[in-house]
One Martini backbone bead per residue (centre of mass of N, CA, C, O) as a GRO file, in nm:
protein
  344
    1UNK     BB    1   0.644   0.291   0.714
    2UNK     BB    2   0.437   0.476   0.546
    3UNK     BB    3   0.414   0.791   0.600
    4UNK     BB    4   0.708   0.787   0.726
    5UNK     BB    5   1.025   0.879   0.581
    6UNK     BB    6   1.343   0.850   0.712
    7UNK     BB    7   1.622   1.017   0.523
    8UNK     BB    8   1.864   1.057   0.731
    9UNK     BB    9   2.189   1.009   0.650
   10UNK     BB   10   2.347   1.119   0.901
   11UNK     BB   11   2.183   0.972   1.139
   12UNK     BB   12   2.050   0.722   0.939
   13UNK     BB   13   2.222   0.527   0.736
   14UNK     BB   14   2.079   0.244   0.752
   15UNK     BB   15   1.812   0.329   0.633
   16UNK     BB   16   1.929   0.396   0.352
   17UNK     BB   17   2.043   0.119   0.290
   18UNK     BB   18   1.777  -0.040   0.299
   19UNK     BB   19   1.626   0.126   0.083
   20UNK     BB   20   1.834   0.087  -0.143
   21UNK     BB   21   1.805  -0.219  -0.153
   22UNK     BB   22   1.505  -0.217  -0.225
   23UNK     BB   23   1.536  -0.069  -0.493
   24UNK     BB   24   1.725  -0.268  -0.632
   25UNK     BB   25   1.537  -0.516  -0.614
   26UNK     BB   26   1.301  -0.388  -0.764
   27UNK     BB   27   1.445  -0.348  -1.034
   28UNK     BB   28   1.531  -0.640  -1.087
   29UNK     BB   29   1.251  -0.773  -1.073
   30UNK     BB   30   1.111  -0.606  -1.289
   31UNK     BB   31   1.303  -0.678  -1.523
   32UNK     BB   32   1.271  -0.988  -1.507
   33UNK     BB   33   0.959  -1.005  -1.544
   34UNK     BB   34   0.943  -0.843  -1.812
   35UNK     BB   35   1.136  -1.033  -1.976
   36UNK     BB   36   0.934  -1.278  -1.988
   37UNK     BB   37   0.774  -1.113  -2.229
   38UNK     BB   38   0.982  -1.021  -2.447
   39UNK     BB   39   1.052  -0.682  -2.392
   40UNK     BB   40   1.271  -0.636  -2.220
   41UNK     BB   41   1.432  -0.364  -2.000
   42UNK     BB   42   1.397  -0.064  -2.069
   43UNK     BB   43   1.117   0.004  -1.948
   44UNK     BB   44   1.185  -0.082  -1.655
   45UNK     BB   45   1.422   0.118  -1.611
   46UNK     BB   46   1.263   0.378  -1.670
   47UNK     BB   47   1.051   0.338  -1.457
   48UNK     BB   48   1.244   0.345  -1.216
   49UNK     BB   49   1.367   0.624  -1.258
   50UNK     BB   50   1.101   0.793  -1.263
   51UNK     BB   51   0.986   0.693  -0.992
   52UNK     BB   52   1.198   0.818  -0.810
   53UNK     BB   53   1.153   1.111  -0.886
   54UNK     BB   54   0.840   1.133  -0.848
   55UNK     BB   55   0.822   1.008  -0.567
   56UNK     BB   56   0.977   1.227  -0.415
   57UNK     BB   57   0.804   1.468  -0.495
   58UNK     BB   58   0.523   1.366  -0.398
   59UNK     BB   59   0.600   1.288  -0.108
   60UNK     BB   60   0.691   1.570  -0.023
   61UNK     BB   61   0.437   1.731  -0.091
   62UNK     BB   62   0.239   1.581   0.094
   63UNK     BB   63   0.387   1.644   0.356
   64UNK     BB   64   0.369   1.948   0.332
   65UNK     BB   65   0.060   1.981   0.318
   66UNK     BB   66   0.003   1.819   0.608
   67UNK     BB   67   0.305   1.957   0.727
   68UNK     BB   68   0.380   2.275   0.722
   69UNK     BB   69   0.523   2.325   1.008
   70UNK     BB   70   0.805   2.178   0.909
   71UNK     BB   71   0.815   2.433   0.717
   72UNK     BB   72   0.892   2.741   0.579
   73UNK     BB   73   0.837   2.620   0.283
   74UNK     BB   74   0.808   2.485  -0.020
   75UNK     BB   75   1.097   2.537  -0.103
   76UNK     BB   76   1.227   2.411   0.153
   77UNK     BB   77   1.126   2.118   0.098
   78UNK     BB   78   1.332   2.117  -0.180
   79UNK     BB   79   1.618   2.217  -0.019
   80UNK     BB   80   1.560   2.092   0.282
   81UNK     BB   81   1.628   1.751   0.374
   82UNK     BB   82   1.661   1.774   0.701
   83UNK     BB   83   1.357   1.816   0.682
   84UNK     BB   84   1.120   1.621   0.741
   85UNK     BB   85   0.937   1.413   0.503
   86UNK     BB   86   0.733   1.132   0.381
   87UNK     BB   87   0.487   1.006   0.150
   88UNK     BB   88   0.427   0.699   0.020
   89UNK     BB   89   0.194   0.761  -0.181
   90UNK     BB   90   0.376   0.915  -0.386
   91UNK     BB   91   0.506   0.663  -0.509
   92UNK     BB   92   0.255   0.558  -0.661
   93UNK     BB   93   0.212   0.807  -0.832
   94UNK     BB   94   0.491   0.794  -0.968
   95UNK     BB   95   0.453   0.519  -1.109
   96UNK     BB   96   0.211   0.590  -1.286
   97UNK     BB   97   0.337   0.825  -1.438
   98UNK     BB   98   0.584   0.671  -1.546
   99UNK     BB   99   0.429   0.464  -1.717
  100UNK     BB  100   0.302   0.673  -1.917
  101UNK     BB  101   0.575   0.789  -2.013
  102UNK     BB  102   0.686   0.527  -2.131
  103UNK     BB  103   0.466   0.513  -2.346
  104UNK     BB  104   0.526   0.793  -2.476
  105UNK     BB  105   0.824   0.677  -2.556
  106UNK     BB  106   0.778   0.383  -2.681
  107UNK     BB  107   0.865   0.134  -2.472
  108UNK     BB  108   0.550   0.079  -2.446
  109UNK     BB  109   0.206  -0.063  -2.498
  110UNK     BB  110   0.171  -0.179  -2.183
  111UNK     BB  111   0.101  -0.068  -1.879
  112UNK     BB  112  -0.022  -0.304  -1.711
  113UNK     BB  113   0.216  -0.501  -1.765
  114UNK     BB  114   0.432  -0.326  -1.630
  115UNK     BB  115   0.292  -0.313  -1.347
  116UNK     BB  116   0.292  -0.613  -1.295
  117UNK     BB  117   0.607  -0.642  -1.285
  118UNK     BB  118   0.631  -0.428  -1.039
  119UNK     BB  119   0.464  -0.531  -0.794
  120UNK     BB  120   0.657  -0.718  -0.630
  121UNK     BB  121   0.885  -0.505  -0.591
  122UNK     BB  122   0.714  -0.292  -0.443
  123UNK     BB  123   0.640  -0.468  -0.202
  124UNK     BB  124   0.934  -0.506  -0.114
  125UNK     BB  125   0.999  -0.209  -0.071
  126UNK     BB  126   0.795  -0.161   0.153
  127UNK     BB  127   0.924  -0.362   0.347
  128UNK     BB  128   1.201  -0.209   0.366
  129UNK     BB  129   1.089   0.054   0.471
  130UNK     BB  130   0.993  -0.065   0.734
  131UNK     BB  131   1.270  -0.182   0.828
  132UNK     BB  132   1.426   0.095   0.849
  133UNK     BB  133   1.298   0.168   1.138
  134UNK     BB  134   1.512   0.016   1.311
  135UNK     BB  135   1.716   0.293   1.271
  136UNK     BB  136   1.482   0.450   1.412
  137UNK     BB  137   1.174   0.630   1.549
  138UNK     BB  138   0.971   0.518   1.361
  139UNK     BB  139   0.687   0.328   1.353
  140UNK     BB  140   0.548   0.327   1.626
  141UNK     BB  141   0.348   0.228   1.868
  142UNK     BB  142   0.083   0.305   2.098
  143UNK     BB  143   0.149   0.043   2.232
  144UNK     BB  144   0.219  -0.094   2.546
  145UNK     BB  145   0.457  -0.334   2.648
  146UNK     BB  146   0.454  -0.535   2.960
  147UNK     BB  147   0.531  -0.808   2.863
  148UNK     BB  148   0.832  -0.963   2.864
  149UNK     BB  149   0.794  -1.178   2.639
  150UNK     BB  150   0.717  -0.918   2.425
  151UNK     BB  151   1.002  -0.744   2.465
  152UNK     BB  152   1.037  -0.806   2.140
  153UNK     BB  153   1.110  -0.920   1.858
  154UNK     BB  154   0.823  -0.849   1.671
  155UNK     BB  155   0.654  -0.685   1.899
  156UNK     BB  156   0.894  -0.501   2.024
  157UNK     BB  157   1.038  -0.174   2.120
  158UNK     BB  158   1.260   0.031   2.244
  159UNK     BB  159   1.195   0.342   2.439
  160UNK     BB  160   1.351   0.665   2.493
  161UNK     BB  161   1.334   0.931   2.678
  162UNK     BB  162   1.454   1.229   2.805
  163UNK     BB  163   1.472   1.086   3.108
  164UNK     BB  164   1.545   0.762   3.044
  165UNK     BB  165   1.292   0.611   2.987
  166UNK     BB  166   1.178   0.277   2.937
  167UNK     BB  167   0.988   0.157   2.664
  168UNK     BB  168   0.750  -0.069   2.506
  169UNK     BB  169   0.674  -0.082   2.172
  170UNK     BB  170   0.498  -0.146   1.919
  171UNK     BB  171   0.619  -0.306   1.617
  172UNK     BB  172   0.494  -0.191   1.342
  173UNK     BB  173   0.726  -0.214   1.133
  174UNK     BB  174   0.776  -0.527   1.162
  175UNK     BB  175   0.497  -0.635   1.101
  176UNK     BB  176   0.480  -0.496   0.826
  177UNK     BB  177   0.721  -0.639   0.704
  178UNK     BB  178   0.610  -0.929   0.725
  179UNK     BB  179   0.347  -0.885   0.567
  180UNK     BB  180   0.489  -0.778   0.301
  181UNK     BB  181   0.639  -1.038   0.245
  182UNK     BB  182   0.389  -1.206   0.199
  183UNK     BB  183   0.274  -1.032  -0.027
  184UNK     BB  184   0.508  -1.071  -0.222
  185UNK     BB  185   0.474  -1.375  -0.262
  186UNK     BB  186   0.180  -1.371  -0.358
  187UNK     BB  187   0.221  -1.178  -0.602
  188UNK     BB  188   0.435  -1.339  -0.748
  189UNK     BB  189   0.264  -1.592  -0.786
  190UNK     BB  190   0.036  -1.454  -0.936
  191UNK     BB  191   0.200  -1.365  -1.180
  192UNK     BB  192   0.282  -1.650  -1.279
  193UNK     BB  193  -0.015  -1.756  -1.303
  194UNK     BB  194  -0.127  -1.527  -1.495
  195UNK     BB  195   0.012  -1.630  -1.760
  196UNK     BB  196  -0.215  -1.889  -1.758
  197UNK     BB  197  -0.454  -1.689  -1.753
  198UNK     BB  198  -0.799  -1.643  -1.820
  199UNK     BB  199  -1.033  -1.404  -1.942
  200UNK     BB  200  -1.321  -1.261  -1.960
  201UNK     BB  201  -1.513  -1.100  -2.160
  202UNK     BB  202  -1.371  -0.768  -2.126
  203UNK     BB  203  -1.136  -0.863  -1.973
  204UNK     BB  204  -0.824  -0.813  -1.884
  205UNK     BB  205  -0.507  -0.971  -1.888
  206UNK     BB  206  -0.408  -0.705  -1.766
  207UNK     BB  207  -0.347  -0.574  -1.424
  208UNK     BB  208  -0.408  -0.787  -1.194
  209UNK     BB  209  -0.159  -0.780  -1.014
  210UNK     BB  210  -0.175  -0.482  -0.939
  211UNK     BB  211  -0.459  -0.491  -0.807
  212UNK     BB  212  -0.406  -0.709  -0.592
  213UNK     BB  213  -0.174  -0.560  -0.456
  214UNK     BB  214  -0.346  -0.320  -0.359
  215UNK     BB  215  -0.532  -0.480  -0.175
  216UNK     BB  216  -0.317  -0.604   0.016
  217UNK     BB  217  -0.179  -0.345   0.095
  218UNK     BB  218  -0.428  -0.198   0.205
  219UNK     BB  219  -0.493  -0.391   0.439
  220UNK     BB  220  -0.225  -0.351   0.587
  221UNK     BB  221  -0.218  -0.039   0.606
  222UNK     BB  222  -0.468   0.031   0.775
  223UNK     BB  223  -0.385  -0.121   1.043
  224UNK     BB  224  -0.085  -0.027   1.080
  225UNK     BB  225  -0.138   0.279   1.085
  226UNK     BB  226  -0.322   0.270   1.341
  227UNK     BB  227  -0.083   0.177   1.546
  228UNK     BB  228   0.047   0.441   1.527
  229UNK     BB  229   0.208   0.740   1.683
  230UNK     BB  230   0.309   0.898   1.380
  231UNK     BB  231   0.053   0.949   1.210
  232UNK     BB  232  -0.033   1.166   0.995
  233UNK     BB  233  -0.289   1.374   0.946
  234UNK     BB  234  -0.566   1.525   0.782
  235UNK     BB  235  -0.466   1.862   0.710
  236UNK     BB  236  -0.610   2.099   0.559
  237UNK     BB  237  -0.541   2.419   0.404
  238UNK     BB  238  -0.756   2.519   0.170
  239UNK     BB  239  -0.986   2.305   0.306
  240UNK     BB  240  -1.054   2.325   0.633
  241UNK     BB  241  -1.352   2.214   0.659
  242UNK     BB  242  -1.255   1.902   0.647
  243UNK     BB  243  -1.115   1.853   0.929
  244UNK     BB  244  -1.368   1.754   1.100
  245UNK     BB  245  -1.360   1.472   0.923
  246UNK     BB  246  -1.017   1.409   0.893
  247UNK     BB  247  -0.832   1.444   1.162
  248UNK     BB  248  -0.844   1.105   1.230
  249UNK     BB  249  -0.720   1.059   0.940
  250UNK     BB  250  -0.519   0.909   0.714
  251UNK     BB  251  -0.384   0.893   0.404
  252UNK     BB  252  -0.320   0.592   0.403
  253UNK     BB  253  -0.613   0.492   0.451
  254UNK     BB  254  -0.754   0.632   0.218
  255UNK     BB  255  -0.583   0.521  -0.012
  256UNK     BB  256  -0.639   0.220   0.044
  257UNK     BB  257  -0.950   0.225   0.028
  258UNK     BB  258  -0.969   0.340  -0.261
  259UNK     BB  259  -0.816   0.114  -0.400
  260UNK     BB  260  -1.014  -0.113  -0.330
  261UNK     BB  261  -1.263   0.020  -0.454
  262UNK     BB  262  -1.158   0.037  -0.748
  263UNK     BB  263  -1.125  -0.267  -0.786
  264UNK     BB  264  -1.419  -0.343  -0.733
  265UNK     BB  265  -1.543  -0.175  -0.959
  266UNK     BB  266  -1.398  -0.302  -1.194
  267UNK     BB  267  -1.485  -0.607  -1.149
  268UNK     BB  268  -1.786  -0.556  -1.145
  269UNK     BB  269  -1.814  -0.452  -1.431
  270UNK     BB  270  -1.682  -0.695  -1.575
  271UNK     BB  271  -1.870  -0.914  -1.460
  272UNK     BB  272  -2.137  -0.805  -1.574
  273UNK     BB  273  -2.046  -0.814  -1.872
  274UNK     BB  274  -1.968  -1.128  -1.868
  275UNK     BB  275  -2.234  -1.251  -1.679
  276UNK     BB  276  -2.408  -1.061  -1.573
  277UNK     BB  277  -2.651  -1.013  -1.350
  278UNK     BB  278  -2.594  -1.124  -1.020
  279UNK     BB  279  -2.648  -1.217  -0.691
  280UNK     BB  280  -2.340  -1.151  -0.594
  281UNK     BB  281  -2.306  -0.847  -0.644
  282UNK     BB  282  -2.467  -0.719  -0.404
  283UNK     BB  283  -2.316  -0.882  -0.182
  284UNK     BB  284  -2.040  -0.752  -0.218
  285UNK     BB  285  -2.136  -0.461  -0.142
  286UNK     BB  286  -2.248  -0.522   0.135
  287UNK     BB  287  -1.981  -0.632   0.247
  288UNK     BB  288  -1.818  -0.375   0.205
  289UNK     BB  289  -1.989  -0.184   0.381
  290UNK     BB  290  -1.959  -0.352   0.639
  291UNK     BB  291  -1.646  -0.336   0.648
  292UNK     BB  292  -1.630  -0.028   0.662
  293UNK     BB  293  -1.767  -0.010   0.937
  294UNK     BB  294  -1.565  -0.189   1.089
  295UNK     BB  295  -1.316  -0.013   1.035
  296UNK     BB  296  -1.421   0.278   1.113
  297UNK     BB  297  -1.594   0.229   1.379
  298UNK     BB  298  -1.502  -0.043   1.531
  299UNK     BB  299  -1.210   0.050   1.492
  300UNK     BB  300  -1.085   0.346   1.461
  301UNK     BB  301  -1.280   0.511   1.637
  302UNK     BB  302  -1.273   0.332   1.899
  303UNK     BB  303  -0.962   0.334   1.946
  304UNK     BB  304  -0.951   0.649   1.990
  305UNK     BB  305  -1.177   0.668   2.215
  306UNK     BB  306  -1.113   0.382   2.406
  307UNK     BB  307  -0.852   0.193   2.377
  308UNK     BB  308  -0.953  -0.104   2.268
  309UNK     BB  309  -0.741  -0.284   2.107
  310UNK     BB  310  -0.822  -0.581   2.075
  311UNK     BB  311  -1.113  -0.537   1.982
  312UNK     BB  312  -1.069  -0.332   1.748
  313UNK     BB  313  -0.854  -0.503   1.584
  314UNK     BB  314  -1.036  -0.742   1.539
  315UNK     BB  315  -1.246  -0.592   1.372
  316UNK     BB  316  -1.055  -0.477   1.159
  317UNK     BB  317  -0.929  -0.740   1.056
  318UNK     BB  318  -1.192  -0.882   0.972
  319UNK     BB  319  -1.291  -0.654   0.780
  320UNK     BB  320  -1.044  -0.664   0.586
  321UNK     BB  321  -1.089  -0.946   0.485
  322UNK     BB  322  -1.363  -0.886   0.359
  323UNK     BB  323  -1.278  -0.653   0.175
  324UNK     BB  324  -1.071  -0.814   0.008
  325UNK     BB  325  -1.267  -1.045  -0.079
  326UNK     BB  326  -1.450  -0.882  -0.265
  327UNK     BB  327  -1.233  -0.825  -0.481
  328UNK     BB  328  -1.143  -1.122  -0.529
  329UNK     BB  329  -1.423  -1.232  -0.614
  330UNK     BB  330  -1.463  -1.043  -0.852
  331UNK     BB  331  -1.219  -1.147  -1.004
  332UNK     BB  332  -1.297  -1.449  -1.016
  333UNK     BB  333  -1.556  -1.394  -1.200
  334UNK     BB  334  -1.346  -1.322  -1.452
  335UNK     BB  335  -1.254  -1.603  -1.477
  336UNK     BB  336  -1.168  -1.852  -1.716
  337UNK     BB  337  -1.239  -2.190  -1.649
  338UNK     BB  338  -1.267  -2.312  -1.955
  339UNK     BB  339  -0.984  -2.288  -2.082
  340UNK     BB  340  -0.844  -2.538  -1.963
  341UNK     BB  341  -1.038  -2.745  -2.088
  342UNK     BB  342  -0.979  -2.674  -2.382
  343UNK     BB  343  -0.668  -2.735  -2.380
  344UNK     BB  344  -0.710  -3.035  -2.270
   0.00000   0.00000   0.00000
C-alpha cells in the first residue's frame, strides 16, 4: 500500500497497530546497525524522531496536492485527519531532510552512513505498511480472481460492494508485503557485507546500501502500484497542462523510476572516473532505455489500454529486472575486487 496509507485509528485500529509496530522495529534496527559503527545511537534516534514528523507532513501535503477534492482546504488537511490519506513518497523525503538536520545538529558527520543504517529498517517499515492494508480496504488489485484455488491469501482477498456482492480481488498489498520482506533481507545482508567491501576511488564507501535499497524498492513499487485499483494518479493543480501527459501515471511509479535513474547516473559517473570509459557503459544505458520502454509502453500503457494483465505484467516484470540490473551492474563496476586479494 504505497500511495495511500489509511491511518484511521477509529475505524481501523489494527492498521495503526501494524504500522506502529513497523515504526518501532525500524527504529530499533536503525539504532542497532548504526551502533555497529561505534557511533552510538543518538543520531539514529534523532533521525527516527524527525523522520516521523517530516514524513507525516510531506506525505499529507503530497496527498492534498494530487487529491485536493478530498479536503476542504490545505489547512483542513492538517487539522482534520479523519479525512484523506497519505503519500508514502513523502516518508522518504522526510527521512532525507531529517538526516541532513541530524548532521546540522552535529550528531553525525556522515549522512550516507546514517542512511545506510536506516535502509533495512525502512524497507521493513514499508513491508508493514503494506501488511496494514489487511485490516482496511486499500491497496486492492484491479484484477478479479475467479479461480477458487487462488481466492485466498496471498493471491486474493474478498471484497464486498454496497449490494452485498462478494468478489475476490488480487491482494496487491500482501504480495507487496512479501516482496518487501525479501528486499529487507537482501538489503540487510548487503549492509553487513558492505562493511567489508572496498570501493574504487573516487567512489564513496558509504551510501551504497541506501542506493541499492532504493533500486530494489523502486522495482517492487512500480509493478505493485500498477496492479492497484486505488492508486491516485498525478493530477497537477498549478500546472494543469501536464495532466494530459501524467494523468495515467502515479507519483509512486515516477518516484521509483527517478530513484533508480539517479542511482544509475551516480554509479555510471563513478565507474567512468574509476575505470575510464568502457564498452559496457553505453550498453548499460541502452539496456535502461529499453527497460523503460518495456515498463512504460509494453507494461503500464498497454495494461491500462487493453487490460491484458498476464502479458503486460510479464513484460513489466522482466523489464524491471533489467532496469534494476543496470544500476546493480554499474555499482558492481565500482567495487574494488583487488582489495580482498591485497589483504589476503
